[in-house]
Short mmCIF file of C-alpha atoms and ligand atoms in Angstrom, two decimals:
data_model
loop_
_atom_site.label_atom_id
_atom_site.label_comp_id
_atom_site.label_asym_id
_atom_site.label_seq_id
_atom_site.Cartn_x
_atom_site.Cartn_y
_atom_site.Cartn_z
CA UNK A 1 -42.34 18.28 -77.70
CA UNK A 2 -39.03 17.31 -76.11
CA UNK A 3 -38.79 16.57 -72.98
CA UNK A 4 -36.72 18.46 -70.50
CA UNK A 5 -34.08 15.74 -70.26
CA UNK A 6 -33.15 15.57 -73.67
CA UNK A 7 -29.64 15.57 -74.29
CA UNK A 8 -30.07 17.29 -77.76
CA UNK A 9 -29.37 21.40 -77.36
CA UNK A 10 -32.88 22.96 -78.30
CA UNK A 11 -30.88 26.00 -80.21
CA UNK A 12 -34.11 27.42 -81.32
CA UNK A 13 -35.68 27.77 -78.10
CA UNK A 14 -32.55 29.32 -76.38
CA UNK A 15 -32.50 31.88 -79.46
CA UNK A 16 -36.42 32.73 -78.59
CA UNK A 17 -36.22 32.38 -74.80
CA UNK A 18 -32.91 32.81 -73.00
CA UNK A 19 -30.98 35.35 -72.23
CA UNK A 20 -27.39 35.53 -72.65
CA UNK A 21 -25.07 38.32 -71.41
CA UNK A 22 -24.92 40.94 -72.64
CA UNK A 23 -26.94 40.12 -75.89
CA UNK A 24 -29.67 41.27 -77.54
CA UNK A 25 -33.07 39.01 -77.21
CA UNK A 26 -34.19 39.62 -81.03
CA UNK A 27 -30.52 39.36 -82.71
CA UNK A 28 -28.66 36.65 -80.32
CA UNK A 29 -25.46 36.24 -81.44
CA UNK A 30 -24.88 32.42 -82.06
CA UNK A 31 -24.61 30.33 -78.81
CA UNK A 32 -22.44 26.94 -78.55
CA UNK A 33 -23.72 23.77 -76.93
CA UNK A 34 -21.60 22.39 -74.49
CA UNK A 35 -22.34 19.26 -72.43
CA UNK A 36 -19.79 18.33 -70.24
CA UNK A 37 -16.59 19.40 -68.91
CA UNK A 38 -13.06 17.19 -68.10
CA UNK A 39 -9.86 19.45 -66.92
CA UNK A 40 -9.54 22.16 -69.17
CA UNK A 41 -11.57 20.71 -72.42
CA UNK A 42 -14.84 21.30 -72.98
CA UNK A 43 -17.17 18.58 -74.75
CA UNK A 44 -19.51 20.19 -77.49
CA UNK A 45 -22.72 19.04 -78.25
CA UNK A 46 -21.53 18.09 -81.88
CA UNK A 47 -18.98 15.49 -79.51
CA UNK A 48 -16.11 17.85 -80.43
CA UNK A 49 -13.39 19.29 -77.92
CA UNK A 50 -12.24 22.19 -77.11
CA UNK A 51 -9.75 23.81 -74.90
CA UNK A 52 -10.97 26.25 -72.25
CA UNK A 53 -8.90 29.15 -72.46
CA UNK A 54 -11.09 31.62 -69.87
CA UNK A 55 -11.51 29.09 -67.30
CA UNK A 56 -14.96 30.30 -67.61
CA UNK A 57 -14.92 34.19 -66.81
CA UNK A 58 -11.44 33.43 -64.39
CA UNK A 59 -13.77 31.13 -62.20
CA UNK A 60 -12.55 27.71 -63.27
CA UNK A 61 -9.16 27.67 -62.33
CA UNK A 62 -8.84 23.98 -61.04
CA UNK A 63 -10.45 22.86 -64.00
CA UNK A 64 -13.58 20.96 -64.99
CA UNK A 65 -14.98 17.82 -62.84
CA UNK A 66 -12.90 18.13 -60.30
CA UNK A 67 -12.81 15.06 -58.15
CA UNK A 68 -12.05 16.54 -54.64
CA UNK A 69 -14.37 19.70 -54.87
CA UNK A 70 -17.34 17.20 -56.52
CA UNK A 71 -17.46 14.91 -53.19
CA UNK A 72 -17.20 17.52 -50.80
CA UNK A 73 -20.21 19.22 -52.80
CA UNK A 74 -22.04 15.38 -52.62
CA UNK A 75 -21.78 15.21 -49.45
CA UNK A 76 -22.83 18.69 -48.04
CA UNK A 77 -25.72 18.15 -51.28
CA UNK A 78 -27.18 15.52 -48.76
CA UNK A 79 -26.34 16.91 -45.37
CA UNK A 80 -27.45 20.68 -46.07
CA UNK A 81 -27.94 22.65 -49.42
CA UNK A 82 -29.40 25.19 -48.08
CA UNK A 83 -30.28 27.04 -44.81
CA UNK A 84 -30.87 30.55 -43.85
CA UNK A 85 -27.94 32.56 -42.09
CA UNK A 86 -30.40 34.73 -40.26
CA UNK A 87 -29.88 33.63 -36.39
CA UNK A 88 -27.97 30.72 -38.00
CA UNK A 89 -24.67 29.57 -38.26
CA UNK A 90 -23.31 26.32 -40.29
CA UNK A 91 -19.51 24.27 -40.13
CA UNK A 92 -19.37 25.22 -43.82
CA UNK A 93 -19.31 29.13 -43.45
CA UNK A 94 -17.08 28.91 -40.25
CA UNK A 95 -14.79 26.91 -42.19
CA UNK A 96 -14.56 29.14 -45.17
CA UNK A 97 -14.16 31.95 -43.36
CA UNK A 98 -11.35 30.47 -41.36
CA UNK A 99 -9.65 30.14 -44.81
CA UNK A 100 -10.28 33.09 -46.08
CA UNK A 101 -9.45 35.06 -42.63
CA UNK A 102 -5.75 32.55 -42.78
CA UNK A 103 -5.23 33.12 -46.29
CA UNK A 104 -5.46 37.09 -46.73
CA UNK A 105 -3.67 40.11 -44.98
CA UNK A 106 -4.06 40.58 -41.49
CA UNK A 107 -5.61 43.66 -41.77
CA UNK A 108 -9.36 41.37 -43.28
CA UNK A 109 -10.36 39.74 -40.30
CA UNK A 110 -14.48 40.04 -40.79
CA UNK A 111 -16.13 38.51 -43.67
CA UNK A 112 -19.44 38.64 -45.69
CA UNK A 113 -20.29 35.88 -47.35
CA UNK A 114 -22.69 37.41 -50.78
CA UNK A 115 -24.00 35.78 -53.83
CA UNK A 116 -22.30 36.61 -56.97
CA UNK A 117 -19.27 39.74 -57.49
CA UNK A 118 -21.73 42.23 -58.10
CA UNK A 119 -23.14 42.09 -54.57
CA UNK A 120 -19.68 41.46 -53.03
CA UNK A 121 -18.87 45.53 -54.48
CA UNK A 122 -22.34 46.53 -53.27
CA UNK A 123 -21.67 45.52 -50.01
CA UNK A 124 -18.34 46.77 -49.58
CA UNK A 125 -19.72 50.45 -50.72
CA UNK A 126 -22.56 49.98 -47.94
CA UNK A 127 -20.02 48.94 -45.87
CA UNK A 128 -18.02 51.95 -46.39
CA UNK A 129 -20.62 54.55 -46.44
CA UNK A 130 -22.19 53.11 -43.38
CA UNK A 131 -18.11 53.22 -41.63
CA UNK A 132 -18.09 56.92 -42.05
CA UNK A 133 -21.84 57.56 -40.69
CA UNK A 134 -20.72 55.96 -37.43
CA UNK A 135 -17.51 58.13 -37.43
CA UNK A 136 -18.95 61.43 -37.56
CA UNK A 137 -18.45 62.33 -41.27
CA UNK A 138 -21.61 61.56 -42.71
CA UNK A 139 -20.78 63.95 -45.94
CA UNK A 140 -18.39 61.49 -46.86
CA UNK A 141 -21.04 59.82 -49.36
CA UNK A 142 -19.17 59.34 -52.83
CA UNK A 143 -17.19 56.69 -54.14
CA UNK A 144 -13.57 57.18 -56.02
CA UNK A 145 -12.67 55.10 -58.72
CA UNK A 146 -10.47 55.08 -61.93
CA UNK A 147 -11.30 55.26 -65.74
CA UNK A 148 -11.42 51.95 -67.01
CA UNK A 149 -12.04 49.82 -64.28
CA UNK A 150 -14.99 46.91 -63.98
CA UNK A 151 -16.79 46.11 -60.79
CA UNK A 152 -20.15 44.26 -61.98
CA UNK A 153 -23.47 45.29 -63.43
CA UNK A 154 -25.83 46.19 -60.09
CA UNK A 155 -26.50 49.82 -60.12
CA UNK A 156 -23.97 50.94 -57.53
CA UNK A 157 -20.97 48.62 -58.58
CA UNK A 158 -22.29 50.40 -62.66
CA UNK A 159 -21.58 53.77 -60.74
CA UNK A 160 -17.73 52.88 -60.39
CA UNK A 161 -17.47 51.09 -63.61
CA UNK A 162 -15.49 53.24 -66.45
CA UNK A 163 -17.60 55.89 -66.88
CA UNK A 164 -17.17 56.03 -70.96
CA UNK A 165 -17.80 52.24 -71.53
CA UNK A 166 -21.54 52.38 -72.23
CA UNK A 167 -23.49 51.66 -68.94
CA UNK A 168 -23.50 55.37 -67.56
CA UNK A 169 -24.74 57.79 -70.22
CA UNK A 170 -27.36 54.11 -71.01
CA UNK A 171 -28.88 54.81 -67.18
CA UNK A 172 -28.13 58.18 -66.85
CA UNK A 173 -29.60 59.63 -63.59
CA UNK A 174 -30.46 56.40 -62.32
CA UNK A 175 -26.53 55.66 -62.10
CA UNK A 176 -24.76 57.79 -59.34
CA UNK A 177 -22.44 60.41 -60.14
CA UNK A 178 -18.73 58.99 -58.65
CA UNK A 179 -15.61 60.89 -58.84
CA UNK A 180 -13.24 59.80 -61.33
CA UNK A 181 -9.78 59.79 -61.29
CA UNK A 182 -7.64 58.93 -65.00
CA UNK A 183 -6.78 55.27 -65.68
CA UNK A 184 -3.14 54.34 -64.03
CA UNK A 185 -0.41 54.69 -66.63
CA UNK A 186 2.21 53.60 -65.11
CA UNK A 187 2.52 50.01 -67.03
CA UNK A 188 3.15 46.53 -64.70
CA UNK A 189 6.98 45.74 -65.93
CA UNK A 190 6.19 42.55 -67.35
CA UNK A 191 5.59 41.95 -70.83
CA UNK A 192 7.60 40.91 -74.00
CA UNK A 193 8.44 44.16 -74.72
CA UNK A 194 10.01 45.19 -71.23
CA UNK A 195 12.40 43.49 -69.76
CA UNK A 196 13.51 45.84 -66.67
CA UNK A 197 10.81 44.68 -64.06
CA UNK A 198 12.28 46.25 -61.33
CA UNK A 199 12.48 50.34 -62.34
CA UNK A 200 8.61 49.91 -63.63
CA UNK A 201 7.31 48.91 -60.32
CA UNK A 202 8.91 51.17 -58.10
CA UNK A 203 8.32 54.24 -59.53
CA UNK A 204 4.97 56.14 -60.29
CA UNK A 205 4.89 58.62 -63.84
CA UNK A 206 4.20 61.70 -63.03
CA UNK A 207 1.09 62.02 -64.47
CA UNK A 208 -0.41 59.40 -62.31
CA UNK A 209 0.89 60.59 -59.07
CA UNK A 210 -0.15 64.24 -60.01
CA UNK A 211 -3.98 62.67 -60.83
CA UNK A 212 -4.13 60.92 -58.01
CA UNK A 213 -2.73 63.88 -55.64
CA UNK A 214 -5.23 66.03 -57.08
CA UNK A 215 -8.10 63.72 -56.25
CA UNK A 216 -7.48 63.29 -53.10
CA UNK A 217 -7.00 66.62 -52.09
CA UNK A 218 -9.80 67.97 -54.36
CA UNK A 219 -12.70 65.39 -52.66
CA UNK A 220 -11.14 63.76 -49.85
CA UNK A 221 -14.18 65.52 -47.58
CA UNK A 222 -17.26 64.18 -49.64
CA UNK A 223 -14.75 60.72 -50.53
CA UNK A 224 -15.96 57.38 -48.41
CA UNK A 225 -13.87 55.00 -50.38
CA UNK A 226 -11.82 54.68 -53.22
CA UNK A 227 -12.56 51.15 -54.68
CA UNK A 228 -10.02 49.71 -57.79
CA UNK A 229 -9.02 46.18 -59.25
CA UNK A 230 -5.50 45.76 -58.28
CA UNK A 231 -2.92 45.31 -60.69
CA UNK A 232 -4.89 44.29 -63.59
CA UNK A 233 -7.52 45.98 -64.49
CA UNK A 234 -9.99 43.38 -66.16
CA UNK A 235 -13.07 44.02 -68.08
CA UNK A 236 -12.16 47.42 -68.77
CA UNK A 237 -9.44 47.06 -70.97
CA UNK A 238 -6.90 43.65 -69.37
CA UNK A 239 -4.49 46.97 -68.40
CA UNK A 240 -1.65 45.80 -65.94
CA UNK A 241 -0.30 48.63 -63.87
CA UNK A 242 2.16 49.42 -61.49
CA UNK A 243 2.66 48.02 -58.12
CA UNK A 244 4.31 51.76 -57.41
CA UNK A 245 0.43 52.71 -57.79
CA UNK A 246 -1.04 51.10 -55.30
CA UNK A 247 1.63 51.20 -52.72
CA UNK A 248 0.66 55.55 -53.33
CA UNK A 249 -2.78 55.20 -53.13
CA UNK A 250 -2.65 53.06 -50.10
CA UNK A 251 -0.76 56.16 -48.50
CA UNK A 252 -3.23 58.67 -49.71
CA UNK A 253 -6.06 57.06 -48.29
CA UNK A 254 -4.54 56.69 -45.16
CA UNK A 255 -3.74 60.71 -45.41
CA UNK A 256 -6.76 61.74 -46.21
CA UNK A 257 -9.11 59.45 -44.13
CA UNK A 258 -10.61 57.70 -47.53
CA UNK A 259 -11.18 53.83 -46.77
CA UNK A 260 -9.24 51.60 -49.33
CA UNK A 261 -11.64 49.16 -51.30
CA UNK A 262 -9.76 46.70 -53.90
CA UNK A 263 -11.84 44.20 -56.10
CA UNK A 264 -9.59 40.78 -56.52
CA UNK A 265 -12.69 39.38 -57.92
CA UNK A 266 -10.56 38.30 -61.10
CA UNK A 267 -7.42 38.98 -59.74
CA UNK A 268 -7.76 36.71 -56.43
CA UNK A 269 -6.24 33.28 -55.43
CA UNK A 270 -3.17 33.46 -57.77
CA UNK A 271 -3.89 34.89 -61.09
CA UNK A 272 -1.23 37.26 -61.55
CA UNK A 273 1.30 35.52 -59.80
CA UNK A 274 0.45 36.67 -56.13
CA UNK A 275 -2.08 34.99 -53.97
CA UNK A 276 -3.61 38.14 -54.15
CA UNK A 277 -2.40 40.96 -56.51
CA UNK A 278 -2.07 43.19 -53.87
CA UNK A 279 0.99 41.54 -52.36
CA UNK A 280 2.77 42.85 -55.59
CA UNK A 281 2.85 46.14 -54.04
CA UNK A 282 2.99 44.90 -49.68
CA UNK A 283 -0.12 46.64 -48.90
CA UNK A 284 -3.40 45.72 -46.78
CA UNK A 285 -6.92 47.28 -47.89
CA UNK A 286 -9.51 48.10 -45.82
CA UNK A 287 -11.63 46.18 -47.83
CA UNK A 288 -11.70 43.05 -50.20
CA UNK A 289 -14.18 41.63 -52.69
CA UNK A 290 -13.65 38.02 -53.93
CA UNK A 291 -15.73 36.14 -55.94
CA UNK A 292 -15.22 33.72 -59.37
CA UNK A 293 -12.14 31.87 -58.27
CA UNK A 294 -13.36 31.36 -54.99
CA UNK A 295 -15.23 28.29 -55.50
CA UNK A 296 -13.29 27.03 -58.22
CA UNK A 297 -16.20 28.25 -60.68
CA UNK A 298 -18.26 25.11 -59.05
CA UNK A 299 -21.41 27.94 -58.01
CA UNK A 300 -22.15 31.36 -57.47
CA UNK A 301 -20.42 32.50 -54.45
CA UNK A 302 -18.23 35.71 -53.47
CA UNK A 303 -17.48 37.62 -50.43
CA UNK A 304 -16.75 41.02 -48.34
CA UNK A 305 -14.08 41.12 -46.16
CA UNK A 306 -13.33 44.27 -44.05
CA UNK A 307 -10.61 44.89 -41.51
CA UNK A 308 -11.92 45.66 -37.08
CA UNK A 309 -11.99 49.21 -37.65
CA UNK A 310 -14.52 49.12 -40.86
CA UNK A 311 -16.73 46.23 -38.49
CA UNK A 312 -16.60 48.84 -35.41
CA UNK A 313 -17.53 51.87 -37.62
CA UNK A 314 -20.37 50.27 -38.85
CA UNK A 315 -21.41 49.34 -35.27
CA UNK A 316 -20.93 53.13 -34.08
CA UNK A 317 -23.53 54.13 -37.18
CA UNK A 318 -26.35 54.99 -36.17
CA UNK A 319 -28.17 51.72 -37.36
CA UNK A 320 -26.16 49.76 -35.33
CA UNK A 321 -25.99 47.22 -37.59
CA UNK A 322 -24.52 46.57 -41.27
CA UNK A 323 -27.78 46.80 -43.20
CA UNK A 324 -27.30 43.74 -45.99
CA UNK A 325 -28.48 40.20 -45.59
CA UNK A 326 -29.45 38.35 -48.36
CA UNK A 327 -31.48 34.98 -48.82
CA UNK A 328 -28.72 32.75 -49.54
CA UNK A 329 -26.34 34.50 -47.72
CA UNK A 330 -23.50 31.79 -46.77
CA UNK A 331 -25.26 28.80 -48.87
CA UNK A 332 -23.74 25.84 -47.53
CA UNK A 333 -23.35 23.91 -50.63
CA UNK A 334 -21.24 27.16 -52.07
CA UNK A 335 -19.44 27.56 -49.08
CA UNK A 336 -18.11 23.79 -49.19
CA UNK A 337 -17.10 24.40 -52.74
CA UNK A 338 -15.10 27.28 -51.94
CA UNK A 339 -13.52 25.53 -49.24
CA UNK A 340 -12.86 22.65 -51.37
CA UNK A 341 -11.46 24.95 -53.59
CA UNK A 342 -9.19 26.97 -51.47
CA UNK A 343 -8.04 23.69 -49.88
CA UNK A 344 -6.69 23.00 -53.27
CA UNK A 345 -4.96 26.53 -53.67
CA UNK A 346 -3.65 26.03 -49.98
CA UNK A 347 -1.54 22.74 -51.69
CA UNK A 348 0.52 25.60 -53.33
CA UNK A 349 0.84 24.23 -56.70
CA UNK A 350 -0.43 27.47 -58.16
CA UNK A 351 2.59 28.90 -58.12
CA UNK A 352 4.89 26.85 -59.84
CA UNK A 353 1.71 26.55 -62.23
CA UNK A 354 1.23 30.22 -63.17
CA UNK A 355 5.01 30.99 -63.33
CA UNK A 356 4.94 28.21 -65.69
CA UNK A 357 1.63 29.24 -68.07
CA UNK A 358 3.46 32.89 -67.67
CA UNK A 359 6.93 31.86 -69.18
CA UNK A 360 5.25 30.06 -72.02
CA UNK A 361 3.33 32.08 -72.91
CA UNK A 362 5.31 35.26 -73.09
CA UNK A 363 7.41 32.94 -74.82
CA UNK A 364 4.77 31.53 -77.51
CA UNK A 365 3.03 35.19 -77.75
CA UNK A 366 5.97 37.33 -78.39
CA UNK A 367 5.80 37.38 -82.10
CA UNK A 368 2.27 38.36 -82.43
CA UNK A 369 3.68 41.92 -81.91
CA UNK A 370 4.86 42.28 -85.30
CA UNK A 371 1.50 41.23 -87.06
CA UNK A 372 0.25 44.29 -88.78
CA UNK A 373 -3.24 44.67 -86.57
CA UNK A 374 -1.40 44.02 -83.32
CA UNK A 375 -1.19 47.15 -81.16
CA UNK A 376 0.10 45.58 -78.06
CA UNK A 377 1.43 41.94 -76.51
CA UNK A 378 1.10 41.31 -72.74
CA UNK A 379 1.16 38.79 -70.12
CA UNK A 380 1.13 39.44 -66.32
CA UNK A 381 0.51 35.80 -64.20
CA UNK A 382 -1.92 33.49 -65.94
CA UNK A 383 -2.94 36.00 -67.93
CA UNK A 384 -1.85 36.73 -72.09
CA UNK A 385 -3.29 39.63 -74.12
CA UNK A 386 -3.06 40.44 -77.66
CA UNK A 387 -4.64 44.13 -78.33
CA UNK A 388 -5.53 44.49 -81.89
CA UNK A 389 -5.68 48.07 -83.19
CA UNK A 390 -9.45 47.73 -83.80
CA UNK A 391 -12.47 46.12 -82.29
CA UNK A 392 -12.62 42.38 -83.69
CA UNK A 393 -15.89 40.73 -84.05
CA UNK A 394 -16.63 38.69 -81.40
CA UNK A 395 -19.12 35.92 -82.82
CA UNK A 396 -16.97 35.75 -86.04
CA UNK A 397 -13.72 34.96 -84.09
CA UNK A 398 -15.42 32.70 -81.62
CA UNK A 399 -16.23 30.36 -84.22
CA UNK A 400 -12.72 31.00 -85.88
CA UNK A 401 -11.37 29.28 -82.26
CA UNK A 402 -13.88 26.51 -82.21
CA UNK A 403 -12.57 25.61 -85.24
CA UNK A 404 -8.87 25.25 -83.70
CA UNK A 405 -10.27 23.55 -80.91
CA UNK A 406 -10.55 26.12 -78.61
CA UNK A 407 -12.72 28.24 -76.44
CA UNK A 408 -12.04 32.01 -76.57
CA UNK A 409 -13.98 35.09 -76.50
CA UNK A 410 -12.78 38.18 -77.39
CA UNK A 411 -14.11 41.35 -76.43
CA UNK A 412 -13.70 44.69 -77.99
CA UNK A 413 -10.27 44.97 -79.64
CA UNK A 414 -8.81 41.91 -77.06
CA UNK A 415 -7.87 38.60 -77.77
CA UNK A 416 -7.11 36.81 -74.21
CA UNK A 417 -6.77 34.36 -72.34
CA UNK A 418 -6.79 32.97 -68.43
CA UNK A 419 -6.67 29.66 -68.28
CA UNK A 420 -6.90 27.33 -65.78
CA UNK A 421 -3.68 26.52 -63.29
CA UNK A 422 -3.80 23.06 -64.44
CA UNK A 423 -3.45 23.25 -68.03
CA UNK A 424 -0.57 21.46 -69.73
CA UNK A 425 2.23 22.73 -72.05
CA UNK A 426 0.33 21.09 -75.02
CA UNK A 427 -2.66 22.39 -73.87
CA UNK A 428 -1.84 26.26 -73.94
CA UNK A 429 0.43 25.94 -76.72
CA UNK A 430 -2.79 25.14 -79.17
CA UNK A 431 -4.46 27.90 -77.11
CA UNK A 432 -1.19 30.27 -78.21
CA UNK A 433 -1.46 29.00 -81.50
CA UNK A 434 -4.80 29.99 -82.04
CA UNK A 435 -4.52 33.16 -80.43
CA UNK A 436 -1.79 34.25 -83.16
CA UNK A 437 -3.30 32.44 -86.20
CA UNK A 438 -6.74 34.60 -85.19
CA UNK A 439 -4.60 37.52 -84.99
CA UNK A 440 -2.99 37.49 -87.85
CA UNK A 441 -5.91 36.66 -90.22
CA UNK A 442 -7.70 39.68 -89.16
CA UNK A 443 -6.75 42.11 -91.90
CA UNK A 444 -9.07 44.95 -91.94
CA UNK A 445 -11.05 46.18 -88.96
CA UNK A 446 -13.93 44.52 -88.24
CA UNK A 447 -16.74 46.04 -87.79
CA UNK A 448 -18.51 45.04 -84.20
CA UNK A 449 -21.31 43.07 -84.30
CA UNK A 450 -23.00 43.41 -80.64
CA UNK A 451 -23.08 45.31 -77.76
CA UNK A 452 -20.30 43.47 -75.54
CA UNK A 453 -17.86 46.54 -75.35
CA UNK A 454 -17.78 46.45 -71.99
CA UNK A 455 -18.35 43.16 -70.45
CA UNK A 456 -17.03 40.35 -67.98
CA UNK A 457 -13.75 40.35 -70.10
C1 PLP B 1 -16.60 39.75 -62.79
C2 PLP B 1 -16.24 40.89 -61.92
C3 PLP B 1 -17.19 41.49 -61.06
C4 PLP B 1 -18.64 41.06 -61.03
O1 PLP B 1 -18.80 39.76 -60.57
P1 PLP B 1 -20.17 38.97 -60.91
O2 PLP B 1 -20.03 37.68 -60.19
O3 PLP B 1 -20.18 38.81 -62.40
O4 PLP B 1 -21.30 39.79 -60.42
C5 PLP B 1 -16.77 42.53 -60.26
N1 PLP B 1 -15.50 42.97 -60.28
C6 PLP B 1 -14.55 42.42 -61.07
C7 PLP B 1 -13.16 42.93 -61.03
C8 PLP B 1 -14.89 41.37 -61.92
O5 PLP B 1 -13.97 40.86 -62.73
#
């Protein structure tokens, strides 16, 4: 028997034991061993490296072994990993909070500290449906959302996911019926293909402000909260929209008393070129979820934040209190991380870094539009997309990178990447050149080969 320190990857027991996500447990698509990780390469078990071009699900964005984040994690490691939050406070989740309270809109001033994304969106729709019990609408009980949109895998964040990517007609009654409004068409003006940034993202198509009119006024009385990834809409699809939209929706919310709920989970601390996407469009929710980026992808951390109001409704509800509180709720050693983390976002290279990554690679991806299975070229931030016409096959094409020396996982009919801030030129032009050599080998459709169609992106 091996031990359970042995360096060597025990494939067959991960195949027979361990699940991955979204996989199946009796046909596991083929896993990779990886052992360590140095900036943005990744050491394989075989001693090969590769190039991390997801920054691990938009989490690493520092990069890997971070010196600064790693001592500040020692040290709390030894002072205090782990205490309850229940009638106890800690420096770590004052600190954190501090930041996060400095860093966003002034409207955010309270914050829940949650485990993982998922919860973050659960709590904000508890938040929101308790708000509207303590201000006398209690028949304000359903959640708004667009088509195409991701928000995590718990039952109530599924409810809100796109409605015709798998997970609802799966569950069926167990997954609540939401009201859905059409994916924003109105595109972000920023790819290869458009070059007049300006018109796109102050003006709204028709069709989406008609939708979006006709929600509001259609539900707005059974309507708690309209929740929606700003800007770039992730897992469902990597669709960039229109600023124009959200600047709309803020106003329609604040017509028809819905509370505004936007998920920066991916799109938070820089990614598409804002500190937080919705400064593309100048508006304040009246509720946040942050997660992945927020410790740097060091551990499992993400958080509510909610502005007075939201805090005082839930107060006037007739429990009195916000009714969430789970076990490691504010874990110090997280906490640190994140602060670590947003320490190193508060140095403001970000910027300069993700106007750089976004230059190049509109630059380097550009041509991919005239390969025969290329529907669509985009980049928005840190962020570069090549849509193929057809679903590719994930496993096949992840081995395809590893070859080039590079990790990327495609899902559905995307090729993408995110990588992190601190990548170099050389660095994300072998990503670039993999991306396009992938793309244009693919020939035929592929046919897909698991059940990833709607996943973390
Ligand atoms: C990843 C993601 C989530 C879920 O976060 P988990 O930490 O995976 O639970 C929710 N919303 C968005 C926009 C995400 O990208």
């Amino acid at each position: 028997m091996p031990s359970v320190t042995d360096p060597a990857i025990d494939y067959a027991f991960d195949r027979q034991h361990i699940w991955h996500p979204y996989t199946s447990m009796t046909q596991p698509i083929a896993t990779q061993g990886v052992v360590s990780g140095q900036g943005c390469q990744l050491t394989l078990d075989d001693g090969r490296n590769v190039i991390d071009g997801t920054s691990s699900w938009w989490a690493c964005v520092h990069g890997y072994g971070h010196p600064e984040i790693i001592t500040a994690m020692q040290q709390q490691l030894h002072q205090l990993s782990h205490v309850m939050f229940g009638g106890i406070t800690h420096k770590p989740a004052i600190d954190l909070s501090k930041a996060l309270v400095n860093m966003t809109c002034p409207a955010l001033t309270k914050v829940f500290l949650a485990d993982s994304g998922s919860i973050a969106v659960e709590v904000a729709l508890k938040m929101a449906l308790q708000y509207w019990q303590g201000r006398n609408k209690p028949a304000k009980q359903k959640i708004m959302t667009v088509k195409r949109g991701y928000h995590g895998d718990t039952f109530a964040a599924m409810s809100v996911c796109d409605p015709d990517g798998g997970m609802h007609t799966m569950f069926g009654d167990n997954v609540t019926k939401q009201v859905f409004i059409p994916a924003p068409q109105t595109p972000f003006g920023f790819s290869p293909l458009q070059t007049s940034a300006e018109d796109a993202n102050n003006t709204l198509d028709k069709a989406d402000l008609d939708a979006l009119i006709h929600a509001f006024a259609t539900h707005h009385q059974q309507v708690a909260a309209i929740i929606i990834e700003p800007i770039m809409q992730g897992a469902g699809g990597m669709r960039f929209y229109s600023p124009a939209y959200l600047t709309k929706l803020r106003q329609l919310c604040d017509d028809y008393d819905v509370l505004l709920i936007l998920d920066e989970i991916a799109t938070g601390f820089g990614r598409t070129g804002k500190l937080f996407a919705y400064e593309h469009a100048n508006i304040q929710p009246d509720l946040l979820c942050l997660g992945k980026a927020l410790t740097g992808g060091y551990i499992s951390l993400a958080a509510t934040m909610c502005s007075d109001e939201v805090a005082k409704g839930i107060s006037d509800s007739p429990a009195g209190v916000f009714m969430h509180g789970p076990t490691f709720m504010a874990n110090p050693l997280a906490c640190t991380a994140a602060t670590a983390s947003l320490q190193l976002i508060n140095q403001q290279l970000w910027p300069t870094q993700i106007a750089s990554i976004e230059t190049q690679m509109i630059a380097e991806l550009a041509e991919a539009i005239a390969f025969e299975q290329v529907k669509d070229v985009r980049v928005l931030g840190g962020v570069g997309v090549i849509e193929m016409h057809h679903t590719v096959n994930t496993a096949e094409l992840q081995q395809a990178f590893i070859a080039q020396g590079v990790w990327i996982r495609p899902f559905s009919n995307l090729i993408y990447i995110m990588p992190p801030y601190i990548i170099s030129t050389d660095e994300l032009t072998q990503l670039t050149t993999a991306m396009k050599q992938v793309a244009a080998s693919i020939t035929a459709p592929q046919i897909h080969s698991d059940a990833e169609f709607i996943s973390h992106g």
